[in-house]
Coordinates of C-alpha atoms in Angstrom, one line a residue:
X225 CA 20.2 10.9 -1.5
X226 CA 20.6 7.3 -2.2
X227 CA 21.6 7.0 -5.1
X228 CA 24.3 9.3 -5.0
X229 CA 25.3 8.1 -1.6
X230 CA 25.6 4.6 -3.1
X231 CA 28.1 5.9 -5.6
X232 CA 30.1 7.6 -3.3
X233 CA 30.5 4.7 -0.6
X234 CA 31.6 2.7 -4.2
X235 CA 34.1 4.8 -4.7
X236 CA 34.9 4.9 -0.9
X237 CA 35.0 1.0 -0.6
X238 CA 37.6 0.7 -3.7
X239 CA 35.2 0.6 -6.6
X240 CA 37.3 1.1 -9.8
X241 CA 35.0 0.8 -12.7
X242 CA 32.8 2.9 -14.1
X243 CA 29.8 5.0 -12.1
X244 CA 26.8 5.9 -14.0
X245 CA 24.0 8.3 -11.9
X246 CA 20.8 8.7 -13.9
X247 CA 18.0 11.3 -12.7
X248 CA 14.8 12.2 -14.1
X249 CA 15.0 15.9 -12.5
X250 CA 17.3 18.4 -14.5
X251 CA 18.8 19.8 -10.9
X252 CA 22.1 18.1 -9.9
X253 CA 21.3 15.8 -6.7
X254 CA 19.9 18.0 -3.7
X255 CA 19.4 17.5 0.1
X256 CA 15.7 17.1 0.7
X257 CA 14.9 18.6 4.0
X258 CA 15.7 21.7 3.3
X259 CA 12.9 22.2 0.6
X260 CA 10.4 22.0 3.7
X261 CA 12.2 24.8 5.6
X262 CA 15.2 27.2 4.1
X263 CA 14.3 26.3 1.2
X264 CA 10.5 27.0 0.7
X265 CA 10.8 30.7 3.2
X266 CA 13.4 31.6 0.6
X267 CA 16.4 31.7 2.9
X268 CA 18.6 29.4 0.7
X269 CA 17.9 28.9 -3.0
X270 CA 18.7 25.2 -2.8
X271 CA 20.5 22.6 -1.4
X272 CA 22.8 21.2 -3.3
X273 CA 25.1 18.2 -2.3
X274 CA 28.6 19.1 -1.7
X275 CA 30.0 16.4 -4.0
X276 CA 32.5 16.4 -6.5
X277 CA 31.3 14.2 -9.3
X278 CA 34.1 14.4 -11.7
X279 CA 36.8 14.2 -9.8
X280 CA 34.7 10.8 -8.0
X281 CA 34.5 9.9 -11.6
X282 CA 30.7 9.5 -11.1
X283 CA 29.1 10.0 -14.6
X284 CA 25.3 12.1 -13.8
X285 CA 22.7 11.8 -16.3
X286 CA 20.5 14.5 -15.5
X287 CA 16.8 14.4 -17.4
X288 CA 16.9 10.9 -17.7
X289 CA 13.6 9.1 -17.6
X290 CA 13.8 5.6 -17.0
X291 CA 11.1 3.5 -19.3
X292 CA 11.4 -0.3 -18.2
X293 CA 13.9 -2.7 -16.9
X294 CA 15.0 -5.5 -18.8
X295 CA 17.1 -7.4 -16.4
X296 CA 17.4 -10.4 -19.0
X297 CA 19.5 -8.1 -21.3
X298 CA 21.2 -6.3 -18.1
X299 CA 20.0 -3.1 -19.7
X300 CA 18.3 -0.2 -18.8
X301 CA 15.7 1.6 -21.4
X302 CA 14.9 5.3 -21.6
X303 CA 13.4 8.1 -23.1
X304 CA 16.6 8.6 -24.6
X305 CA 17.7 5.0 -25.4
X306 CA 18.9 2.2 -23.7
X307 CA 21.7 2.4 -21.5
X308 CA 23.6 -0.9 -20.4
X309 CA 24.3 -1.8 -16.8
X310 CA 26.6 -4.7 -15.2
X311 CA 24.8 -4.0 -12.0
X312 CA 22.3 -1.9 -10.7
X313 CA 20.6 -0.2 -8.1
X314 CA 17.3 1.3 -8.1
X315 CA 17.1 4.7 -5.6
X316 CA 14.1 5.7 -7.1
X317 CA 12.5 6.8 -4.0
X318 CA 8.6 7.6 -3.8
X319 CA 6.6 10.1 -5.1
X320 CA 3.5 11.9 -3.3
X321 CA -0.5 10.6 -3.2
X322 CA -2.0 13.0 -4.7
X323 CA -5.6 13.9 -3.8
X324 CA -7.9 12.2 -7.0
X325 CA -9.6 14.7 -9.7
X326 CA -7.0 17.8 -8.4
X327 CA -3.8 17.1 -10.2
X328 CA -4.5 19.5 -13.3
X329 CA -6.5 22.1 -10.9
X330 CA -4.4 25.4 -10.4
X331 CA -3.7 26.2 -6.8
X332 CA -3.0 22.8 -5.6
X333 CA 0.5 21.4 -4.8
X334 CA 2.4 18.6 -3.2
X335 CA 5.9 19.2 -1.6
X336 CA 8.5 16.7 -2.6
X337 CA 11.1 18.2 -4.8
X338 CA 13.0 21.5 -5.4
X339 CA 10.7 22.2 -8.1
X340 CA 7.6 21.5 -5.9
X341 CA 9.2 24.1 -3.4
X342 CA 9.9 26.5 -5.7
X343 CA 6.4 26.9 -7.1
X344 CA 5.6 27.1 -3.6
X345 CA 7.6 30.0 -2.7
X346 CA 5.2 32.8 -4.0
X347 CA 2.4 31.5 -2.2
X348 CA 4.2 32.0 0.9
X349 CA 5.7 35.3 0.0
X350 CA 2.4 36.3 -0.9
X351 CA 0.9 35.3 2.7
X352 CA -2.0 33.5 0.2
X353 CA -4.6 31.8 3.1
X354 CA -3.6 28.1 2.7
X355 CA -5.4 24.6 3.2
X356 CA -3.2 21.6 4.1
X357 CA -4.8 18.3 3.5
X358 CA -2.8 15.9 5.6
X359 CA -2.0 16.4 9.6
X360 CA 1.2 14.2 9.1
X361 CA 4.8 15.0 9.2
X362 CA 5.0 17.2 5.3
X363 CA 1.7 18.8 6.7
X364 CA 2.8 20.0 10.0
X365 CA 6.5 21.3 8.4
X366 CA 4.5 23.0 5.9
X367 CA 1.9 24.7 8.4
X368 CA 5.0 25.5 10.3
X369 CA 6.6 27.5 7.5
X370 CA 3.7 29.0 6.2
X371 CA 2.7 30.4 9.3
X372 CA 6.4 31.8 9.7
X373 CA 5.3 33.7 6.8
X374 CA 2.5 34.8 8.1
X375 CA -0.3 32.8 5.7
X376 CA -3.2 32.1 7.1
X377 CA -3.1 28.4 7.4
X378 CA -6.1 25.6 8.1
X379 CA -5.3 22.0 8.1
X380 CA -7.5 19.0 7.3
X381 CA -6.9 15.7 8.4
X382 CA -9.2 12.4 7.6
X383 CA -8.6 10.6 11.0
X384 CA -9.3 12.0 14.6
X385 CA -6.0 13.2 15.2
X386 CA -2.3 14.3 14.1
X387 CA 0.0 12.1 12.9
X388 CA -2.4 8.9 12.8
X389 CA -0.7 6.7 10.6
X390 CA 2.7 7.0 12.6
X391 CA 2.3 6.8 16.2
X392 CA -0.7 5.2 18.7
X393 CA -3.4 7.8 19.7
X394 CA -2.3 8.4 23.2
X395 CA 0.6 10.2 22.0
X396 CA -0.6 11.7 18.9
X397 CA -3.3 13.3 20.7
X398 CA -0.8 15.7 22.4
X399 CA 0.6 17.1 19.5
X400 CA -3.4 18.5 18.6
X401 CA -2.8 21.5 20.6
X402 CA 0.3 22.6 19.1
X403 CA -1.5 23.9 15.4
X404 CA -3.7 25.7 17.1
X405 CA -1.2 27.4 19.9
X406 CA 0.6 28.6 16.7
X407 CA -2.3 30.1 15.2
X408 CA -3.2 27.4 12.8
X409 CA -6.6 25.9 12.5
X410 CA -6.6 22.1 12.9
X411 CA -10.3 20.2 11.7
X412 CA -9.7 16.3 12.1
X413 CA -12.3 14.0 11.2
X414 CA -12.9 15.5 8.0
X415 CA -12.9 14.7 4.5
X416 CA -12.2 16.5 1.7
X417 CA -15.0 16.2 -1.2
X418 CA -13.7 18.5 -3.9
X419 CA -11.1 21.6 -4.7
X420 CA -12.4 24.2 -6.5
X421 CA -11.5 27.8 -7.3
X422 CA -10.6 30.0 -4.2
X423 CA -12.1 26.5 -1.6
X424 CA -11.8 23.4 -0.1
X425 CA -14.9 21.1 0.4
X426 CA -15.2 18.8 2.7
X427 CA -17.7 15.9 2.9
X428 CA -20.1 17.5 5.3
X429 CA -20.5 20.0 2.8
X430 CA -18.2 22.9 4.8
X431 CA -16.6 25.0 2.5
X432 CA -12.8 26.6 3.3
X433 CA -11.3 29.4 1.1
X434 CA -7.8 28.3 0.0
X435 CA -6.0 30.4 -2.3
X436 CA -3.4 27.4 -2.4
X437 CA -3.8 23.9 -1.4
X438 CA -1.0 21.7 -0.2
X439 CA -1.6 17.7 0.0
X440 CA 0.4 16.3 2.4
X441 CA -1.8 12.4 2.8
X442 CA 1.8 10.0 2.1
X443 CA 3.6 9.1 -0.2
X444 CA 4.1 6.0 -2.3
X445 CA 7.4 4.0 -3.7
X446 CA 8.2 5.1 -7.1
X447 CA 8.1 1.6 -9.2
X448 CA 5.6 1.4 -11.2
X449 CA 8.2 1.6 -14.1
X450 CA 9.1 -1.6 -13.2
X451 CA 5.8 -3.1 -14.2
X452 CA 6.6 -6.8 -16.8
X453 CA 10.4 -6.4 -15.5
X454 CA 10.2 -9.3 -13.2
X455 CA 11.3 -7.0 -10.1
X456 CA 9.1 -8.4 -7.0
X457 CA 7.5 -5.8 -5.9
X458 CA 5.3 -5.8 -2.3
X459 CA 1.8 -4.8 -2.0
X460 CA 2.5 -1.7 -1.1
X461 CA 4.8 -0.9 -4.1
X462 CA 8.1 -1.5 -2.5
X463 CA 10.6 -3.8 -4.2
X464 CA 10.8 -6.7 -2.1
X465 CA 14.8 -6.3 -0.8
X466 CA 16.1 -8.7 1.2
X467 CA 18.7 -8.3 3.6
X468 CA 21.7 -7.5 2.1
X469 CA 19.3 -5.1 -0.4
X470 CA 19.2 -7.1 -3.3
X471 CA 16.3 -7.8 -5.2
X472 CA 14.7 -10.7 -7.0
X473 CA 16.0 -10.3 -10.2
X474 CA 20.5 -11.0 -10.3
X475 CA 22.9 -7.9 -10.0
X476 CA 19.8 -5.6 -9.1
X477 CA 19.7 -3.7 -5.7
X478 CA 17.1 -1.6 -4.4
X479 CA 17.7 1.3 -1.3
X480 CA 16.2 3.7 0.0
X481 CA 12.6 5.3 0.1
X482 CA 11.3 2.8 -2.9
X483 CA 12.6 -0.8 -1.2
X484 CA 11.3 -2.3 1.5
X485 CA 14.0 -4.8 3.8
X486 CA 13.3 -7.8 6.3
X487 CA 14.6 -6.7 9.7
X488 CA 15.8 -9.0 12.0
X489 CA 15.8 -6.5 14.8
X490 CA 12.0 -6.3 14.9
X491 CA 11.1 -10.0 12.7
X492 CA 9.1 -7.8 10.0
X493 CA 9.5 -6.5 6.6
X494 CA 10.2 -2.1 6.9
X495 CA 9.6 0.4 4.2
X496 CA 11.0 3.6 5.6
X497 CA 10.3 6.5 3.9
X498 CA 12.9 9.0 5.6
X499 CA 16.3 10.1 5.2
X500 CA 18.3 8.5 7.4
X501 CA 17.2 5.2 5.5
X502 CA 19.0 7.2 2.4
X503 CA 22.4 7.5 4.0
X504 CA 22.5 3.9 5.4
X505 CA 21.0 1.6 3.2
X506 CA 23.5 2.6 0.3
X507 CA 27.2 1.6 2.6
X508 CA 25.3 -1.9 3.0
X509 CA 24.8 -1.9 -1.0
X510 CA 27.9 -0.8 -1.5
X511 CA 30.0 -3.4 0.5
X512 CA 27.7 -6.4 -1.0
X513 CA 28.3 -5.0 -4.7
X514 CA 32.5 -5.3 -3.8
X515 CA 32.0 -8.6 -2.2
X516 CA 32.5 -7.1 1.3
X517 CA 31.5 -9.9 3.9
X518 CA 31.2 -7.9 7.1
X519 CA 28.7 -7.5 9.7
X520 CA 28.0 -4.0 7.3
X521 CA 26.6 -6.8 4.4
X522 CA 23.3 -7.2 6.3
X523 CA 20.8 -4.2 6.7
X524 CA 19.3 -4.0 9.7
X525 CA 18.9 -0.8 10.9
X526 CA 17.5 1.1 13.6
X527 CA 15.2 3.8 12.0
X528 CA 15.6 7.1 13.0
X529 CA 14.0 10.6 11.5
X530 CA 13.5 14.3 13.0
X531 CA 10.7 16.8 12.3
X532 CA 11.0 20.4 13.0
X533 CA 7.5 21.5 13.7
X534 CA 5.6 24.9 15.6
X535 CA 9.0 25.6 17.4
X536 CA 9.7 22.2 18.3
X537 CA 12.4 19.4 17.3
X538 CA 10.8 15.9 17.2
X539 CA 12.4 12.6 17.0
X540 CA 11.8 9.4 16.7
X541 CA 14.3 6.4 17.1
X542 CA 13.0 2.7 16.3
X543 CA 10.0 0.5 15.7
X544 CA 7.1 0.4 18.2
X545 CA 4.7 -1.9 17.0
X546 CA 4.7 -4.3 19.1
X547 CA 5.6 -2.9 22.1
X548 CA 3.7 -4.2 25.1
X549 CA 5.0 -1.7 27.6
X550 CA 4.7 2.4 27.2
X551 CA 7.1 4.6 29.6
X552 CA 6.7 8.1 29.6
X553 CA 9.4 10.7 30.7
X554 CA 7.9 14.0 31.7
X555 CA 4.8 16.1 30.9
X556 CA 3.2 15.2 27.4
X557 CA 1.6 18.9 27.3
X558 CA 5.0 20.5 28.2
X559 CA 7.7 22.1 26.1
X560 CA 9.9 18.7 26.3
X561 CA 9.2 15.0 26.9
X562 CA 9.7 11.2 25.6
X563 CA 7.9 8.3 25.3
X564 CA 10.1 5.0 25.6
X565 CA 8.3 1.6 24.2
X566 CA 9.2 -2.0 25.3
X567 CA 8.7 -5.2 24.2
X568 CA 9.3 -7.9 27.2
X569 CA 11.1 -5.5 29.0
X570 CA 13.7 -4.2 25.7
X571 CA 13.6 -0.9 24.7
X572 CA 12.3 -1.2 20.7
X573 CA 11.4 2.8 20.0
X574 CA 11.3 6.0 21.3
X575 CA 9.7 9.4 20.4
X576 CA 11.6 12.2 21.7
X577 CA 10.5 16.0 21.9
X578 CA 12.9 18.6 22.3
X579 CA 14.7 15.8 24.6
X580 CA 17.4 15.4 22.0
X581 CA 19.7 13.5 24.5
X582 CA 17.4 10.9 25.8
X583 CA 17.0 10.4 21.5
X584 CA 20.5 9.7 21.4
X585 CA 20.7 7.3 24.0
X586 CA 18.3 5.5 23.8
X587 CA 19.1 4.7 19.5
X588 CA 22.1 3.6 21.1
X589 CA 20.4 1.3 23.8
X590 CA 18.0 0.1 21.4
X591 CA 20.9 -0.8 18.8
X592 CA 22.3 -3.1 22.1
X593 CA 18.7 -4.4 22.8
X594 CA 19.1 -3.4 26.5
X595 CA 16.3 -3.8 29.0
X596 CA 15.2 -0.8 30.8
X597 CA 13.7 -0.9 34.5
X598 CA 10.5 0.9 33.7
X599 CA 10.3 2.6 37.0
X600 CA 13.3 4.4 36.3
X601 CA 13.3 4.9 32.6
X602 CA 10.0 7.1 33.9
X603 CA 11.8 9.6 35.4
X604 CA 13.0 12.2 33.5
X605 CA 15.8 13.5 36.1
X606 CA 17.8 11.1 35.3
X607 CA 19.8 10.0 32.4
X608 CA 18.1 7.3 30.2
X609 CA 21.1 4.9 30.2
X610 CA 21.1 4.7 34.1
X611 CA 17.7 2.8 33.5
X612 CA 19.2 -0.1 32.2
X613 CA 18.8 -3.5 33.7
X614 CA 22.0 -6.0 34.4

């Protein structure tokens, strides 16, 4: 998604010269979110993008695998030779963690591309009993499906509840409930020790037949092709972007799930891995790569992603570390609530459960930076924006 969105919002923005797309999978570029959903229950046999490249004059080199950098010679080298670049940007995304010892073992999968969902396909149409390592968001969209299909489906997460790595325990805690009032067995606190034929062990020595094993525990930038090229990478495997998405090394961008970005809005550095980060990032690459200087030069975002899980539409608009102040709107065990957080007073993130409308007002309110009256932000009768202070 970013990649080809940055070469359409060239085009769109006046770019005249040449437009070169490289891709290591053999598919034309595809919409991920369907693979999770439509995709994997077999209602839709992909999900292609709706993009003319020819007639964009977008040149896609499918099958391409990408070897090393050498930003020195401005030129790209690959398992079919080197291919020469005036400048580039690197939409390279991330790739899954994989669980350690399992990656040849038969049975076990990760869900990230169209491939990955169509191996996954049969188990599903063969209602296989599954084991899902990972309560985050891949694991619950996975359960979700897979219990639509009527698989038997048990999910193991390492820390004491869903969702641990993206939101605080007081409201991760509520969404527990919802594997197992969809017929899905939920073990936290558990470790997985080995994959074998046919099971899952876990540390405590509890065995769990699997016929199929789905690892859902995060996913890391894709750059370790980048090793000796003199690209700064973060700890965490990011390239180190800075504002306007360039990178350390001259005429080299980075966007999307693989590049991490200072963010003024929030004073730290963000690695989003979702796709709304996709479709933005590349119109702020873009209008830096045609010398655009507009207030659309600078990336600064607020990050935004959905999740359709056991029957319900989650979203999630922000960044709430930080946040000193947490505002809840409505019952946290009913069909439909939110969770506003503040930071002196200014609305930095909210989490939205089938509440889409309180979602979009309050990504707008948190673009503005507005302050909310907690007292009234609280009650969920009335519209979010009526809570705003001055």
């Amino acid at each position: 998604m970013a990649g080809v969105q940055t070469a359409v919002a060239l085009r769109e923005r006046g770019w005249r010269g040449s437009i070169t797309l490289l891709g290591a999978e053999s598919h034309e570029p595809y919409d991920r979110p369907p693979l999770s959903k439509a995709v994997l229950l077999g209602k839709a046999d992909g999900s292609a993008l709706e993009i003319d490249f020819p007639a964009l004059g977008i040149d896609l080199l499918l099958s391409r695998h990408v070897t090393r950098l050498r930003p020195d010679r401005h030129v790209l080298e690959t398992a079919d030779g080197p291919v020469p670049y005036d400048t580039l940007v690197i939409a390279t995304g991330a790739e899954p963690v994989t669980l350690p010892g399992t990656e040849a073992e038969p049975g076990v999968y990760v869900l990230r591309t169209l491939d990955d969902a169509e191996r996954l396909r049969p188990v599903l149409e063969g209602r296989q009993e599954v084991v899902v390592v990972g309560a985050g968001w891949i694991g619950a969209e996975f359960a979700t499906a897979a219990l639509e299909a009527g698989c038997p489906v048990t999910v193991v997460e390492a820390a004491d509840r869903p969702l641990a790595g993206a939101l605080p325990a007081e409201v991760a805690e509520h969404m527990a409930a919802w594997y197992t009032d969809n017929g899905a067995r939920l073990i936290t606190g558990a470790r997985v020790a080995a994959v074998e034929a046919g099971a899952v062990v876990l540390e405590d020595g509890q065995r769990l037949r699997a016929d199929a094993v789905l690892v859902g525990i995060g996913a890391r930038p894709t750059t370790a092709w980048l090793t000796n090229s003199d690209v700064e990478l973060c700890p965490d495997g990011s390239v180190r972007a800075d504002e306007r998405l360039r990178t350390s090394q001259p005429d080299v961008y980075a966007v999307g799930d693989c590049a991490s970005f200072p963010s003024g809005r929030y004073g730290v550095r963000l690695l989003v891995h979702h796709w709304d980060n996709a479709l933005q990032g590349p119109r702020t690459v873009a209008a830096n790569i045609v010398g655009e200087e507009t207030a659309g030069s600078v990336y600064d975002p607020v990050p935004y992603f959905w999740s359709e899980q056991f029957g319900r539409f989650v979203q999630y608009a922000g960044h709430h570390s930080g946040a000193d102040t947490t505002v809840w709107r409505g019952d946290p065990t009913s069909a439909s609530w939110s969770v506003c957080w503040l930071r002196d007073g200014v609305l930095v993130a909210l989490l939205a459960v089938g509440r889409p409308r309180d979602l979009a007002q309050g990504r707008r309110l948190i673009e503005q930076g507005a302050r909310l009256d907690p007292e009234r932000a609280a009650d969920q009768s009335v519209p979010l924006k009526t809570a705003v202070l001055g």
